[in-house]
Short mmCIF file of C-alpha atoms and ligand atoms in Angstrom, two decimals:
data_model
loop_
_atom_site.label_atom_id
_atom_site.label_comp_id
_atom_site.label_asym_id
_atom_site.label_seq_id
_atom_site.Cartn_x
_atom_site.Cartn_y
_atom_site.Cartn_z
CA MET A 134 -122.83 -122.23 101.07
CA GLN A 135 -123.14 -119.55 98.44
CA LYS A 136 -126.08 -119.34 96.07
CA PRO A 137 -125.35 -120.80 92.63
CA THR A 138 -125.69 -117.45 90.83
CA ARG A 139 -123.25 -115.71 93.12
CA ASN A 140 -120.90 -118.66 92.86
CA SER A 141 -120.73 -118.52 89.06
CA TRP A 142 -120.34 -114.75 89.20
CA SER A 143 -117.33 -115.02 91.48
CA LYS A 144 -115.89 -117.72 89.23
CA THR A 145 -116.19 -115.41 86.25
CA MET A 146 -114.56 -112.58 88.19
CA ALA A 147 -111.77 -114.88 89.25
CA LYS A 148 -111.15 -115.94 85.65
CA LEU A 149 -111.16 -112.33 84.53
CA LEU A 150 -108.70 -111.37 87.24
CA ILE A 151 -106.42 -114.26 86.34
CA SER A 152 -106.43 -113.28 82.66
CA ILE A 153 -105.60 -109.67 83.56
CA VAL A 154 -102.69 -110.84 85.70
CA VAL A 155 -101.47 -113.18 82.96
CA MET A 156 -101.73 -110.39 80.37
CA GLN A 157 -99.75 -108.08 82.61
CA ILE A 158 -97.03 -110.61 83.18
CA SER A 159 -96.68 -111.34 79.48
CA THR A 160 -96.51 -107.69 78.46
CA GLU A 161 -93.80 -107.07 81.01
CA VAL A 162 -91.79 -110.14 80.00
CA SER A 163 -91.86 -109.39 76.30
CA GLY A 164 -91.65 -105.68 76.99
CA SER A 165 -88.91 -103.24 77.66
CA GLY A 166 -87.70 -104.51 81.04
CA LEU A 167 -84.98 -107.06 80.46
CA ASP A 168 -83.89 -106.35 76.89
CA PRO A 169 -81.79 -103.26 77.65
CA ILE A 170 -80.27 -105.10 80.58
CA PHE A 171 -79.28 -108.02 78.35
CA LYS A 172 -77.88 -105.56 75.84
CA TYR A 173 -75.84 -103.83 78.55
CA ILE A 174 -74.46 -107.17 79.73
CA ASP A 175 -73.43 -108.07 76.17
CA GLU A 176 -71.78 -104.71 75.66
CA GLN A 177 -69.90 -104.92 78.95
CA GLN A 178 -68.70 -108.47 78.48
CA ASN A 179 -65.03 -107.67 77.95
CA GLU A 180 -65.08 -105.53 81.06
CA PHE A 181 -66.74 -108.38 82.99
CA VAL A 182 -64.08 -110.83 81.78
CA GLN A 183 -61.38 -108.35 82.82
CA ARG A 184 -62.82 -108.21 86.36
CA LEU A 185 -62.84 -111.97 86.54
CA LYS A 186 -59.20 -111.88 85.51
CA GLU A 187 -58.44 -109.53 88.43
CA TRP A 188 -60.27 -111.80 90.85
CA VAL A 189 -58.64 -114.99 89.58
CA ALA A 190 -55.23 -113.30 89.98
CA ILE A 191 -55.70 -113.32 93.76
CA PRO A 192 -54.60 -116.80 94.89
CA SER A 193 -57.22 -117.08 97.64
CA ASP A 194 -56.48 -120.71 98.43
CA SER A 195 -58.20 -121.56 101.72
CA SER A 196 -56.66 -124.99 102.25
CA GLU A 197 -53.76 -123.76 104.45
CA PRO A 198 -53.64 -120.84 106.94
CA GLN A 199 -50.47 -119.59 105.20
CA THR A 200 -52.62 -118.30 102.35
CA TRP A 201 -55.55 -117.00 104.40
CA ASP A 202 -54.14 -113.48 103.96
CA GLU A 203 -54.91 -113.81 100.27
CA VAL A 204 -58.40 -115.03 101.18
CA VAL A 205 -58.90 -111.90 103.29
CA ARG A 206 -57.57 -109.75 100.46
CA MET A 207 -60.08 -111.40 98.13
CA LEU A 208 -62.90 -110.77 100.62
CA ASN A 209 -61.83 -107.11 100.82
CA VAL A 210 -61.93 -106.77 97.04
CA THR A 211 -65.37 -108.41 97.00
CA ALA A 212 -66.63 -106.09 99.73
CA ASP A 213 -65.30 -103.05 97.85
CA LYS A 214 -67.25 -104.12 94.78
CA ILE A 215 -70.45 -104.56 96.82
CA LYS A 216 -69.88 -101.12 98.38
CA MET A 217 -69.61 -99.62 94.90
CA LEU A 218 -73.08 -101.03 94.24
CA GLY A 219 -74.34 -99.19 97.30
CA GLY A 220 -74.27 -102.14 99.67
CA ASN A 221 -73.77 -102.01 103.43
CA ILE A 222 -71.04 -104.39 104.51
CA GLU A 223 -70.35 -106.23 107.69
CA PHE A 224 -67.28 -108.41 108.09
CA ALA A 225 -68.65 -110.96 110.52
CA ASP A 226 -66.01 -112.49 112.75
CA VAL A 227 -66.28 -116.27 112.90
CA GLY A 228 -63.53 -116.90 115.45
CA SER A 229 -60.47 -119.10 115.22
CA GLN A 230 -59.63 -122.58 114.11
CA LYS A 231 -57.39 -124.93 116.03
CA MET A 232 -54.82 -126.41 113.66
CA SER A 233 -53.48 -129.97 113.97
CA ASN A 234 -50.32 -128.61 115.67
CA GLY A 235 -52.49 -127.04 118.37
CA GLN A 236 -52.02 -123.48 117.06
CA LEU A 237 -55.08 -121.22 117.01
CA VAL A 238 -55.45 -119.29 113.76
CA HIS A 239 -57.98 -116.52 113.21
CA LEU A 240 -60.44 -117.42 110.45
CA PRO A 241 -61.16 -115.09 107.54
CA PRO A 242 -64.43 -113.21 108.19
CA VAL A 243 -67.72 -113.74 106.35
CA ILE A 244 -69.22 -110.87 104.37
CA LEU A 245 -72.81 -110.04 105.23
CA ALA A 246 -74.11 -107.33 102.93
CA GLU A 247 -77.35 -105.66 102.05
CA LEU A 248 -78.41 -103.33 99.26
CA LYS A 249 -81.02 -100.61 99.78
CA LYS A 250 -84.19 -102.12 101.13
CA ASP A 251 -87.80 -101.66 100.04
CA PRO A 252 -90.28 -103.41 102.36
CA LYS A 253 -92.67 -103.93 99.44
CA LYS A 254 -90.24 -106.21 97.62
CA PRO A 255 -89.24 -109.79 98.39
CA THR A 256 -85.71 -110.31 99.64
CA LEU A 257 -83.22 -112.61 97.96
CA CYS A 258 -80.09 -113.69 99.80
CA ILE A 259 -77.23 -114.73 97.52
CA TYR A 260 -74.63 -117.13 98.87
CA GLY A 261 -71.20 -117.46 97.30
CA HIS A 262 -67.56 -118.07 98.14
CA VAL A 263 -64.41 -116.39 96.89
CA ASP A 264 -61.81 -118.85 98.17
CA VAL A 265 -60.45 -121.52 95.84
CA GLN A 266 -58.89 -124.97 95.87
CA SER A 267 -55.12 -124.94 95.68
CA ALA A 268 -53.60 -124.94 92.20
CA LYS A 269 -50.08 -125.04 90.81
CA LYS A 270 -48.90 -124.97 87.23
CA GLU A 271 -46.88 -128.14 88.01
CA ASP A 272 -50.09 -130.01 88.85
CA GLY A 273 -50.64 -130.27 85.11
CA TRP A 274 -52.25 -126.96 84.20
CA THR A 275 -51.78 -125.93 80.59
CA THR A 276 -51.84 -122.24 81.57
CA ASP A 277 -50.95 -120.46 84.79
CA PRO A 278 -53.90 -121.16 87.14
CA TYR A 279 -53.96 -117.59 88.48
CA THR A 280 -53.80 -115.89 85.08
CA LEU A 281 -57.22 -116.04 83.48
CA THR A 282 -56.57 -117.14 79.91
CA GLU A 283 -59.11 -117.33 77.12
CA ILE A 284 -58.77 -120.20 74.68
CA ASN A 285 -61.52 -121.05 72.18
CA GLY A 286 -64.19 -119.24 74.14
CA ASN A 287 -63.19 -120.76 77.47
CA LEU A 288 -61.83 -118.74 80.39
CA TYR A 289 -59.24 -120.90 82.15
CA GLY A 290 -58.21 -120.13 85.71
CA ARG A 291 -58.62 -121.35 89.29
CA GLY A 292 -61.96 -120.14 90.61
CA ALA A 293 -63.31 -119.17 87.17
CA SER A 294 -66.23 -121.53 87.72
CA ASP A 295 -65.90 -122.36 91.44
CA ASN A 296 -67.00 -119.81 92.53
CA LYS A 297 -65.59 -116.41 91.57
CA GLY A 298 -67.24 -116.34 88.13
CA PRO A 299 -70.76 -116.91 89.50
CA VAL A 300 -70.27 -114.42 92.38
CA LEU A 301 -69.16 -111.76 89.89
CA ALA A 302 -72.07 -112.64 87.62
CA TRP A 303 -74.48 -111.82 90.48
CA LEU A 304 -72.72 -108.52 91.13
CA HIS A 305 -72.76 -107.66 87.43
CA ALA A 306 -76.48 -108.46 87.23
CA VAL A 307 -77.04 -105.88 89.97
CA GLU A 308 -74.71 -103.45 88.21
CA ALA A 309 -76.65 -103.79 84.95
CA TYR A 310 -79.92 -102.69 86.58
CA GLN A 311 -78.17 -99.79 88.28
CA ALA A 312 -76.30 -98.64 85.17
CA LEU A 313 -79.62 -98.40 83.32
CA LYS A 314 -81.26 -96.69 86.30
CA GLN A 315 -83.77 -99.50 86.54
CA GLU A 316 -85.03 -100.47 89.92
CA ILE A 317 -83.88 -103.91 90.99
CA PRO A 318 -87.15 -105.81 91.44
CA VAL A 319 -86.02 -107.58 94.64
CA ASN A 320 -84.11 -106.63 97.77
CA ILE A 321 -80.69 -108.17 97.75
CA LYS A 322 -78.47 -109.54 100.49
CA PHE A 323 -75.15 -111.30 100.16
CA ILE A 324 -73.46 -113.86 102.33
CA ILE A 325 -69.97 -114.44 100.94
CA GLU A 326 -67.41 -116.62 102.64
CA GLY A 327 -63.76 -117.44 102.14
CA MET A 328 -63.54 -120.90 103.70
CA GLU A 329 -65.86 -123.03 101.57
CA GLU A 330 -63.17 -125.24 100.10
CA ALA A 331 -61.88 -125.93 103.61
CA GLY A 332 -65.20 -126.87 105.20
CA SER A 333 -66.95 -123.50 105.74
CA ASN A 334 -65.64 -123.33 109.26
CA GLY A 335 -67.74 -120.98 111.41
CA LEU A 336 -70.54 -120.52 108.89
CA ASP A 337 -73.07 -122.77 110.67
CA THR A 338 -72.65 -120.92 113.91
CA LEU A 339 -72.90 -117.56 112.17
CA THR A 340 -76.12 -118.63 110.44
CA GLU A 341 -77.61 -119.63 113.79
CA GLN A 342 -76.46 -116.38 115.42
CA ARG A 343 -77.94 -114.27 112.63
CA ASN A 344 -81.12 -116.26 112.05
CA MET A 345 -83.28 -113.71 113.82
CA THR A 346 -81.43 -110.69 112.39
CA PHE A 347 -79.72 -110.97 109.00
CA PHE A 348 -81.92 -113.86 107.81
CA SER A 349 -85.20 -112.78 109.40
CA ASP A 350 -86.49 -110.80 106.38
CA VAL A 351 -84.98 -113.11 103.75
CA ASP A 352 -87.58 -114.84 101.55
CA TYR A 353 -85.31 -116.77 99.22
CA ILE A 354 -81.78 -118.10 99.37
CA VAL A 355 -79.93 -118.88 96.14
CA ILE A 356 -76.67 -120.78 95.74
CA SER A 357 -74.76 -120.92 92.44
CA ASP A 358 -71.88 -123.16 93.38
CA ASN A 359 -72.31 -126.18 91.14
CA ILE A 360 -72.57 -127.07 87.45
CA TRP A 361 -74.96 -128.35 84.79
CA ILE A 362 -74.70 -131.96 83.62
CA SER A 363 -74.89 -131.24 79.91
CA LYS A 364 -74.94 -128.21 77.63
CA LYS A 365 -78.47 -127.61 78.83
CA PRO A 366 -79.12 -125.20 81.72
CA ALA A 367 -80.29 -126.82 84.93
CA LEU A 368 -81.83 -126.13 88.31
CA THR A 369 -80.49 -128.22 91.17
CA TYR A 370 -82.91 -129.46 93.82
CA ALA A 371 -80.92 -131.98 95.84
CA THR A 372 -77.46 -132.89 97.03
CA ARG A 373 -76.38 -136.09 98.75
CA GLY A 374 -74.97 -135.98 102.25
CA ASN A 375 -72.01 -138.00 103.45
CA CYS A 376 -71.08 -140.20 106.41
CA PHE A 377 -67.36 -140.80 106.66
CA PHE A 378 -66.11 -143.79 108.65
CA PHE A 379 -62.84 -144.95 110.18
CA VAL A 380 -62.63 -148.64 110.97
CA GLU A 381 -59.58 -149.40 113.04
CA VAL A 382 -58.18 -152.86 113.74
CA GLU A 383 -55.35 -153.06 116.23
CA GLY A 384 -53.31 -156.20 116.69
CA GLN A 385 -49.94 -156.58 118.38
CA LYS A 386 -47.78 -153.99 120.13
CA GLN A 387 -45.53 -153.55 117.11
CA ASP A 388 -45.21 -154.46 113.45
CA MET A 389 -44.14 -158.07 112.99
CA HIS A 390 -42.10 -160.13 110.53
CA SER A 391 -44.31 -162.39 108.44
CA GLY A 392 -41.53 -164.99 108.26
CA VAL A 393 -41.53 -165.25 112.05
CA PHE A 394 -45.15 -164.67 113.05
CA GLY A 395 -47.04 -165.32 109.81
CA GLY A 396 -49.29 -168.35 110.24
CA SER A 397 -49.45 -168.11 114.00
CA ILE A 398 -51.35 -164.86 114.66
CA HIS A 399 -54.60 -163.10 113.70
CA GLU A 400 -53.44 -160.30 111.44
CA ALA A 401 -55.07 -156.88 111.75
CA MET A 402 -54.89 -156.26 107.99
CA THR A 403 -56.62 -159.55 107.19
CA ASP A 404 -59.42 -158.67 109.61
CA LEU A 405 -59.74 -155.22 108.10
CA ILE A 406 -59.90 -156.49 104.51
CA ALA A 407 -62.68 -158.88 105.53
CA LEU A 408 -64.56 -156.04 107.21
CA LEU A 409 -64.22 -153.74 104.22
CA ASP A 410 -65.20 -156.54 101.86
CA SER A 411 -68.40 -157.11 103.82
CA LEU A 412 -69.70 -153.59 103.13
CA VAL A 413 -70.64 -153.62 99.46
CA ASP A 414 -71.09 -156.30 96.80
CA SER A 415 -69.82 -156.43 93.24
CA ARG A 416 -73.04 -154.83 91.98
CA GLY A 417 -72.44 -151.77 94.17
CA ARG A 418 -75.18 -152.80 96.59
CA ILE A 419 -74.61 -151.75 100.20
CA LEU A 420 -74.79 -154.82 102.46
CA VAL A 421 -75.28 -153.06 105.80
CA PRO A 422 -78.80 -153.96 106.98
CA GLY A 423 -81.20 -151.02 107.26
CA ILE A 424 -79.46 -148.70 104.78
CA ASN A 425 -81.36 -149.57 101.62
CA GLU A 426 -84.61 -149.91 103.57
CA ALA A 427 -84.37 -146.27 104.66
CA VAL A 428 -84.16 -144.87 101.13
CA ALA A 429 -87.22 -142.89 100.02
CA PRO A 430 -89.06 -144.78 97.27
CA LEU A 431 -88.77 -143.47 93.71
CA THR A 432 -91.97 -141.65 92.82
CA GLU A 433 -93.56 -141.72 89.37
CA GLU A 434 -93.00 -137.99 88.97
CA GLU A 435 -89.33 -138.41 89.81
CA GLU A 436 -88.96 -141.28 87.37
CA LYS A 437 -90.42 -139.15 84.61
CA ARG A 438 -88.07 -136.31 85.49
CA TYR A 439 -85.09 -138.61 84.97
CA GLN A 440 -86.30 -139.68 81.53
CA GLY A 441 -86.36 -136.07 80.39
CA ILE A 442 -82.84 -135.17 81.48
CA GLU A 443 -80.35 -134.50 78.73
CA PHE A 444 -77.34 -136.69 79.39
CA ASP A 445 -75.14 -138.33 76.79
CA LEU A 446 -74.17 -141.65 78.30
CA GLU A 447 -71.67 -142.55 75.58
CA ALA A 448 -69.90 -139.19 75.87
CA HIS A 449 -69.92 -139.54 79.65
CA LYS A 450 -68.30 -142.95 79.30
CA LYS A 451 -65.64 -141.58 77.02
CA ASP A 452 -64.91 -138.46 79.10
CA SER A 453 -64.61 -140.40 82.33
CA GLY A 454 -62.60 -143.22 80.80
CA VAL A 455 -64.90 -145.83 82.38
CA THR A 456 -65.33 -148.92 80.21
CA LYS A 457 -68.39 -150.34 81.97
CA PHE A 458 -70.78 -148.82 84.52
CA LEU A 459 -72.68 -150.72 87.19
CA TYR A 460 -75.91 -149.88 85.36
CA ASP A 461 -76.89 -149.72 81.70
CA THR A 462 -79.36 -146.89 81.32
CA LYS A 463 -78.99 -143.15 81.72
CA GLU A 464 -81.84 -143.15 84.26
CA GLU A 465 -80.31 -145.85 86.46
CA ILE A 466 -76.88 -144.28 86.37
CA LEU A 467 -78.14 -140.82 87.29
CA GLN A 468 -80.40 -142.22 90.00
CA HIS A 469 -77.51 -144.09 91.55
CA ARG A 470 -75.38 -140.95 91.43
CA TRP A 471 -78.07 -138.71 92.87
CA ARG A 472 -80.89 -140.38 94.77
CA TYR A 473 -79.53 -143.67 96.05
CA PRO A 474 -76.77 -144.10 98.61
CA SER A 475 -73.34 -145.31 97.56
CA LEU A 476 -70.44 -146.71 99.52
CA SER A 477 -66.84 -146.03 98.55
CA ILE A 478 -63.68 -147.36 100.15
CA HIS A 479 -61.00 -144.68 100.19
CA GLY A 480 -57.88 -146.11 101.71
CA ILE A 481 -56.03 -147.83 104.51
CA GLU A 482 -53.82 -145.96 106.95
CA GLY A 483 -51.00 -147.92 108.50
CA ALA A 484 -50.71 -150.26 105.52
CA PHE A 485 -47.26 -150.83 104.09
CA SER A 486 -47.61 -148.70 100.99
CA ALA A 487 -44.04 -147.88 99.95
CA PRO A 488 -42.75 -149.55 96.77
CA GLY A 489 -40.91 -152.81 97.26
CA SER A 490 -41.71 -156.08 98.94
CA LYS A 491 -41.17 -155.66 102.65
CA THR A 492 -42.74 -158.62 104.44
CA VAL A 493 -44.24 -156.76 107.36
CA ILE A 494 -47.40 -157.52 109.34
CA PRO A 495 -48.76 -154.05 110.24
CA ARG A 496 -49.73 -153.80 113.91
CA LYS A 497 -52.63 -151.38 113.39
CA VAL A 498 -54.57 -150.41 110.29
CA ILE A 499 -57.38 -147.95 109.74
CA GLY A 500 -59.77 -148.43 106.84
CA LYS A 501 -61.58 -145.38 105.51
CA PHE A 502 -64.88 -145.43 103.69
CA SER A 503 -67.88 -143.21 103.25
CA ILE A 504 -71.56 -143.58 102.47
CA ARG A 505 -73.32 -140.86 100.48
CA GLN A 506 -76.58 -140.00 102.21
CA VAL A 507 -80.01 -139.57 100.63
CA PRO A 508 -83.53 -139.06 101.99
CA ASN A 509 -84.71 -140.58 104.34
CA MET A 510 -81.41 -141.80 105.76
CA ASP A 511 -80.35 -140.36 109.08
CA PRO A 512 -76.59 -140.12 109.74
CA SER A 513 -76.93 -141.00 113.42
CA GLU A 514 -78.93 -144.12 112.47
CA VAL A 515 -76.39 -144.96 109.78
CA GLU A 516 -73.61 -144.73 112.35
CA LYS A 517 -75.42 -147.25 114.56
CA GLN A 518 -76.24 -149.58 111.66
CA VAL A 519 -72.68 -149.62 110.34
CA THR A 520 -71.10 -150.05 113.76
CA LYS A 521 -73.43 -152.90 114.73
CA TYR A 522 -72.91 -154.67 111.39
CA LEU A 523 -69.10 -154.41 111.46
CA GLN A 524 -69.05 -155.63 115.06
CA LYS A 525 -71.09 -158.66 114.01
CA VAL A 526 -68.85 -159.45 111.04
CA PHE A 527 -65.81 -159.03 113.25
CA ALA A 528 -67.23 -161.22 116.01
CA GLU A 529 -67.72 -164.05 113.52
CA ARG A 530 -63.98 -164.01 112.84
CA ASN A 531 -63.14 -164.81 116.46
CA SER A 532 -60.16 -162.50 116.31
CA PRO A 533 -58.46 -161.30 119.50
CA ASN A 534 -57.63 -157.98 117.82
CA GLN A 535 -59.33 -154.71 118.82
CA LEU A 536 -61.98 -153.16 116.59
CA LYS A 537 -62.98 -149.49 116.72
CA VAL A 538 -65.51 -147.86 114.40
CA THR A 539 -65.92 -144.05 114.34
CA MET A 540 -67.82 -141.61 112.13
CA PRO A 541 -66.14 -138.17 112.25
CA ILE A 542 -68.35 -136.66 109.52
CA GLY A 543 -72.11 -137.05 109.21
CA ALA A 544 -73.57 -134.58 106.69
CA LYS A 545 -77.25 -134.83 105.82
CA PRO A 546 -78.62 -134.66 102.29
CA TRP A 547 -80.51 -131.61 101.04
CA VAL A 548 -83.62 -131.76 98.93
CA ALA A 549 -85.89 -128.91 97.87
CA ASN A 550 -89.51 -128.99 96.84
CA VAL A 551 -89.38 -128.57 93.04
CA SER A 552 -92.83 -126.92 93.13
CA ASP A 553 -91.44 -124.19 95.35
CA PRO A 554 -92.03 -120.74 93.79
CA GLN A 555 -88.30 -120.16 93.50
CA PHE A 556 -88.11 -123.06 91.05
CA VAL A 557 -90.90 -121.48 89.03
CA ALA A 558 -88.90 -118.26 88.84
CA GLY A 559 -85.73 -120.18 87.96
CA ARG A 560 -87.49 -122.08 85.18
CA ARG A 561 -88.92 -118.88 83.69
CA ALA A 562 -85.58 -117.07 83.87
CA VAL A 563 -83.84 -119.95 82.06
CA LYS A 564 -86.56 -119.97 79.41
CA THR A 565 -86.19 -116.21 78.88
CA VAL A 566 -82.41 -116.29 78.48
CA PHE A 567 -81.76 -119.69 76.88
CA GLY A 568 -85.09 -120.41 75.22
CA VAL A 569 -85.32 -123.89 76.76
CA ASP A 570 -86.76 -125.46 79.87
CA PRO A 571 -84.03 -126.33 82.36
CA ASP A 572 -83.33 -129.88 83.45
CA LEU A 573 -84.07 -130.52 87.10
CA ILE A 574 -80.94 -132.14 88.44
CA CYS A 575 -79.21 -133.18 91.66
CA GLU A 576 -75.63 -133.28 92.86
CA GLY A 577 -74.20 -136.60 93.94
CA SER A 578 -71.65 -134.82 96.07
CA THR A 579 -72.22 -132.98 99.32
CA ILE A 580 -72.73 -129.21 99.59
CA PRO A 581 -73.53 -128.95 103.32
CA ILE A 582 -74.35 -125.25 103.17
CA ALA A 583 -77.77 -125.81 101.55
CA ARG A 584 -78.90 -128.24 104.22
CA ASN A 585 -77.55 -125.99 106.97
CA PHE A 586 -79.40 -122.94 105.64
CA GLN A 587 -82.54 -125.07 105.31
CA ASP A 588 -82.32 -126.52 108.82
CA VAL A 589 -81.57 -123.23 110.54
CA THR A 590 -83.53 -120.62 108.59
CA GLY A 591 -86.34 -122.73 107.15
CA LYS A 592 -86.27 -120.49 104.05
CA SER A 593 -86.80 -121.49 100.43
CA ILE A 594 -83.50 -122.54 98.85
CA ILE A 595 -82.53 -123.12 95.22
CA MET A 596 -79.30 -123.94 93.47
CA LEU A 597 -79.06 -122.04 90.21
CA PRO A 598 -75.84 -123.13 88.52
CA ILE A 599 -74.25 -121.39 85.55
CA GLY A 600 -71.11 -123.55 85.29
CA GLY A 601 -70.81 -125.96 82.37
CA ALA A 602 -70.63 -129.74 82.79
CA ASP A 603 -66.95 -129.80 81.77
CA ASP A 604 -65.72 -126.87 83.89
CA GLY A 605 -63.34 -129.07 85.88
CA GLU A 606 -64.02 -127.55 89.28
CA HIS A 607 -61.29 -128.63 91.73
CA SER A 608 -59.17 -130.12 88.97
CA GLN A 609 -56.48 -128.92 86.56
CA ASN A 610 -57.53 -126.49 83.84
CA GLU A 611 -60.66 -125.28 85.61
CA LYS A 612 -62.59 -122.96 83.31
CA MET A 613 -65.88 -121.28 82.63
CA SER A 614 -66.92 -120.55 79.08
CA ARG A 615 -67.33 -116.88 78.19
CA SER A 616 -70.82 -117.76 77.02
CA ASN A 617 -71.85 -119.35 80.33
CA TYR A 618 -70.39 -116.42 82.23
CA ILE A 619 -72.20 -113.78 80.20
CA GLN A 620 -75.47 -115.69 79.64
CA GLY A 621 -75.31 -116.62 83.33
CA THR A 622 -75.19 -112.93 84.23
CA LYS A 623 -78.33 -112.42 82.15
CA LEU A 624 -79.93 -115.41 83.84
CA PHE A 625 -79.36 -113.84 87.25
CA ALA A 626 -80.77 -110.50 86.07
CA ALA A 627 -83.84 -112.31 84.73
CA PHE A 628 -84.12 -114.29 87.97
CA PHE A 629 -84.46 -111.04 89.98
CA TYR A 630 -87.31 -110.07 87.72
CA GLU A 631 -89.06 -113.46 87.82
CA LEU A 632 -88.86 -113.61 91.61
CA SER A 633 -90.65 -110.28 91.80
CA GLN A 634 -93.42 -111.64 89.57
CA LEU A 635 -94.31 -114.49 91.90
CA PRO A 636 -97.41 -114.11 94.04
CA GLN A 637 -96.06 -112.38 97.15
CA LYS A 638 -96.91 -112.93 100.75
CA TYR A 639 -97.18 -109.20 101.49
C1 NAG B 1596 -58.74 -106.04 104.53
O1 NAG B 1596 -59.44 -104.87 104.94
C2 NAG B 1596 -59.26 -104.52 106.31
C3 NAG B 1596 -60.09 -103.29 106.61
O2 NAG B 1596 -61.36 -103.38 106.10
C4 NAG B 1596 -57.79 -104.23 106.58
O3 NAG B 1596 -57.61 -103.97 107.95
C5 NAG B 1596 -56.94 -105.41 106.16
O4 NAG B 1596 -55.58 -105.08 106.27
C6 NAG B 1596 -57.25 -105.82 104.74
N1 NAG B 1596 -56.50 -107.06 104.48
C7 NAG B 1596 -55.91 -107.33 103.33
C8 NAG B 1596 -55.12 -108.58 103.28
O5 NAG B 1596 -56.02 -106.63 102.34
C1 NAG B 1597 -84.96 -119.04 112.44
O1 NAG B 1597 -85.89 -118.01 112.20
C2 NAG B 1597 -87.10 -118.44 111.60
C3 NAG B 1597 -87.96 -117.23 111.35
O2 NAG B 1597 -87.37 -116.38 110.39
C4 NAG B 1597 -87.80 -119.45 112.48
O3 NAG B 1597 -88.95 -119.94 111.83
C5 NAG B 1597 -86.84 -120.60 112.78
O4 NAG B 1597 -87.45 -121.49 113.69
C6 NAG B 1597 -85.55 -120.08 113.37
N1 NAG B 1597 -84.61 -121.17 113.51
C7 NAG B 1597 -84.06 -121.48 114.67
C8 NAG B 1597 -83.11 -122.61 114.65
O5 NAG B 1597 -84.30 -120.90 115.70
C1 NAG B 1598 -94.30 -128.15 97.57
O1 NAG B 1598 -94.61 -126.82 97.26
C2 NAG B 1598 -95.93 -126.66 96.75
C3 NAG B 1598 -96.07 -125.22 96.30
O2 NAG B 1598 -95.62 -124.30 97.25
C4 NAG B 1598 -96.92 -127.05 97.83
O3 NAG B 1598 -98.22 -126.94 97.34
C5 NAG B 1598 -96.65 -128.49 98.27
O4 NAG B 1598 -97.47 -128.84 99.36
C6 NAG B 1598 -95.19 -128.67 98.68
N1 NAG B 1598 -94.94 -130.08 98.93
C7 NAG B 1598 -94.33 -130.51 100.03
C8 NAG B 1598 -94.10 -131.96 100.13
O5 NAG B 1598 -93.99 -129.75 100.93
ZN1 ZN B 1599 -67.50 -124.00 95.26
#
């Protein structure tokens, strides 16, 4: 125990030190540092839009191997840009993929890059992807998807928001510091892939292989591959996982005529419909025992967070064309999109689906459904729970047909600690650029990369989106607004600075 006098002295010293640190931080923030950078970004904005136009013009659609050449071309262009910023590049080979016809096709590589390193600075690793979803004018685009077109302040083009715009914004943030001969306050690494829209094949293995090398000195990982939920900037701290199921019911050896066999056999389709109907009730509640019990309880802090989120329910209703939701309040709706599991039935293979009224009894049908995963669900437990439950429901039907339940995909949810220093830096950077506090949001969909990075590297991860709520990622007329693109570039530049201001471990 210290003597009281000494104790109060050290308290005073501590207070003094804290106030000095606070003073220093505030002079730097309001001082010269970021303003010239923001000015540079504003001045260069037409140039930045032009570069995005060049990137969007490369149709780097990763969905089919036929266009992987374009993906590689896009990766080459990206690597060239990083080289111009002084980065060291490695094209990491991630092997081949076996196609459904048995053919082995070499996968596009993954870019691992690093700018000049200073051991005194923290290291930020930026993840992004430069492949895109397929797009054709005939799909209903107003403009050519691969010709970036500006209309009313919006930049339309495939990849503008997902994810070429954000990747370029990171590169331009680096460029801005360099152009003004300002030292970048953090060390920067890039991991840029070209297969994200097709399942990031090979990336998990690469992450594991490079955990002790490329990732070993990384302090923070940032992902900007999602969008806000309103006009307000947001930080994303969680994504749901997904378990995808096939439930197969096999009856006779061949399809049958309902006029001949109808009424005398157990029909596979009838069994399947009963099975699918047993999964979820009309209120959206999952009926498989054990699922709801596993869900982490809503904390008071979390509940408060939901109340503060800017989300216009009426506009959301109108935009989505939904006349009535399962829940009435903004909070309930967002919670059920983000932090509770949901079960959706996607389709039936083997069903007679052509137009017309053929009276067939299909011999074998495969129902497809998925359950979005949230903490503390465990996909391998979910697989057991669903299989056991469907077997029970099926057994009660006394059907002689064959049931098979499989789960080919089991992706875990990701959730970050919102008190993590990276979120502090993100919040401050948003405040500096946009003058508001960001909303803390989640993604109802699955972005497996965050969970994979978390599981393998154990590093701090944040999602720092710059895309607007109505960017239409994956759909027709994808866009990013010029304002989001340019302000987003500033946000990234400010984020470098704010990360360097966090108490460091060195
Ligand atoms: C990409 O760059 C590599 C060399 O770095 C080259 O061999 C290859 O031909 C380039 N591919 C395309 C499609 O531009
Ligand atoms: C990856 O490396 C980190 C140290 O940087 C270590 O803590 C972690 O356990 C490693 N992960 C695996 C899967 O080996
Ligand atoms: C979250 O992060 C804060 C700050 O680093 C830490 O104090 C806290 O223990 C963390 N919480 C959990 C659940 O890990
Ligand atoms: Zn994306």
